[in-house]
CSV table of C-alpha atoms in Angstrom, one decimal:
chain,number,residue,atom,x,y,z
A,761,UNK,CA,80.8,81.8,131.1
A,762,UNK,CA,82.7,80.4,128.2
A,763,UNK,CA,81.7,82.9,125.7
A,764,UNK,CA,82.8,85.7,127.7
A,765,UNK,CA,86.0,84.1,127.1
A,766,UNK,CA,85.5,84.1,123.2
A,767,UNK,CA,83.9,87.5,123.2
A,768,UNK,CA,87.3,89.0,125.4
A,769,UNK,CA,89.8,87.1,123.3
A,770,UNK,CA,87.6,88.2,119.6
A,771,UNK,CA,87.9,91.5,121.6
A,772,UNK,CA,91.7,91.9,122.3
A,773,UNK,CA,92.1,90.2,118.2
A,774,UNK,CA,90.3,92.9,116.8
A,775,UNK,CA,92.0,96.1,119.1
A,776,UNK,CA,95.1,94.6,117.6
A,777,UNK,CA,94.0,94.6,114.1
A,778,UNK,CA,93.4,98.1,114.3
A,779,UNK,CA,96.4,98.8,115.8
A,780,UNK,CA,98.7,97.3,113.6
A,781,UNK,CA,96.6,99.0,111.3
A,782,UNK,CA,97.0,102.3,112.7
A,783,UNK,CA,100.9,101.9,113.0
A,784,UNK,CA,100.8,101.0,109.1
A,785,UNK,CA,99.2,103.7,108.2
A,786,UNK,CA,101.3,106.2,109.9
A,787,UNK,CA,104.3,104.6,108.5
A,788,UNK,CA,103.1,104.9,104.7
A,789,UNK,CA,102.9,109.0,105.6
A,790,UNK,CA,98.7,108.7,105.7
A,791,UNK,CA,99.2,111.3,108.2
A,792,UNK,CA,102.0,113.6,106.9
A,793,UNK,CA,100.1,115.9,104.8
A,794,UNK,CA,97.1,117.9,107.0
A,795,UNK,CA,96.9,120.9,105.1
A,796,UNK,CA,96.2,119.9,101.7
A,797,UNK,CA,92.7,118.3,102.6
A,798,UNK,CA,91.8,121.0,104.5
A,799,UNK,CA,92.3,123.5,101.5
A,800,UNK,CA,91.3,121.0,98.7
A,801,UNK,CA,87.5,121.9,98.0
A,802,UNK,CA,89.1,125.4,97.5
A,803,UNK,CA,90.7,124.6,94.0
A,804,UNK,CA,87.7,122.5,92.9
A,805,UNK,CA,86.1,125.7,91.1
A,806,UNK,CA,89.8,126.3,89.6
A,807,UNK,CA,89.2,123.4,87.9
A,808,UNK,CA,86.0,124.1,86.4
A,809,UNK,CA,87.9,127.4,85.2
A,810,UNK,CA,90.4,125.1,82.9
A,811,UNK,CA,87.5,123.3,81.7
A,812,UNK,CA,85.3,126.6,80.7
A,813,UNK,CA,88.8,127.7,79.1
A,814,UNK,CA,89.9,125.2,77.1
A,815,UNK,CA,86.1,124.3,75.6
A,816,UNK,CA,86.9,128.0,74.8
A,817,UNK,CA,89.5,127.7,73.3
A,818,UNK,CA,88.3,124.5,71.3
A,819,UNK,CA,85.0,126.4,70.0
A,820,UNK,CA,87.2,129.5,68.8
A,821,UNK,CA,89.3,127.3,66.7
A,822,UNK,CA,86.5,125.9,65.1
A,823,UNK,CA,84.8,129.7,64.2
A,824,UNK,CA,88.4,131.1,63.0
């Protein structure tokens, strides 16, 4: 009957853990920005573009 005890007070320990953790992370802004994420693995082949361009760029200076 006494581990029930230790299991409900490990229990209640833990829930507040994550809450705390949950009220810290929404005051540093974790949550602010929903958009972004959401759109983020849309500019990933941008980035590849810049790449292809400036190894371009690099192998035309070196023909010229």
């Amino acid at each position: 009957m006494s581990a029930i005890y230790f299991l409900i007070g490990c229990s209640v320990i833990i829930a507040l853990i994550f809450l705390i953790a949950f009220f810290w992370a929404n005051k540093d802004g974790q949550h602010d920005d929903t958009y972004t994420p959401a759109i983020r693995i849309l500019f990933d082949d941008e980035l590849k573009d810049a790449d292809t361009t400036t190894t371009t760029e690099t192998t035309n200076n070196h023909s010229g």
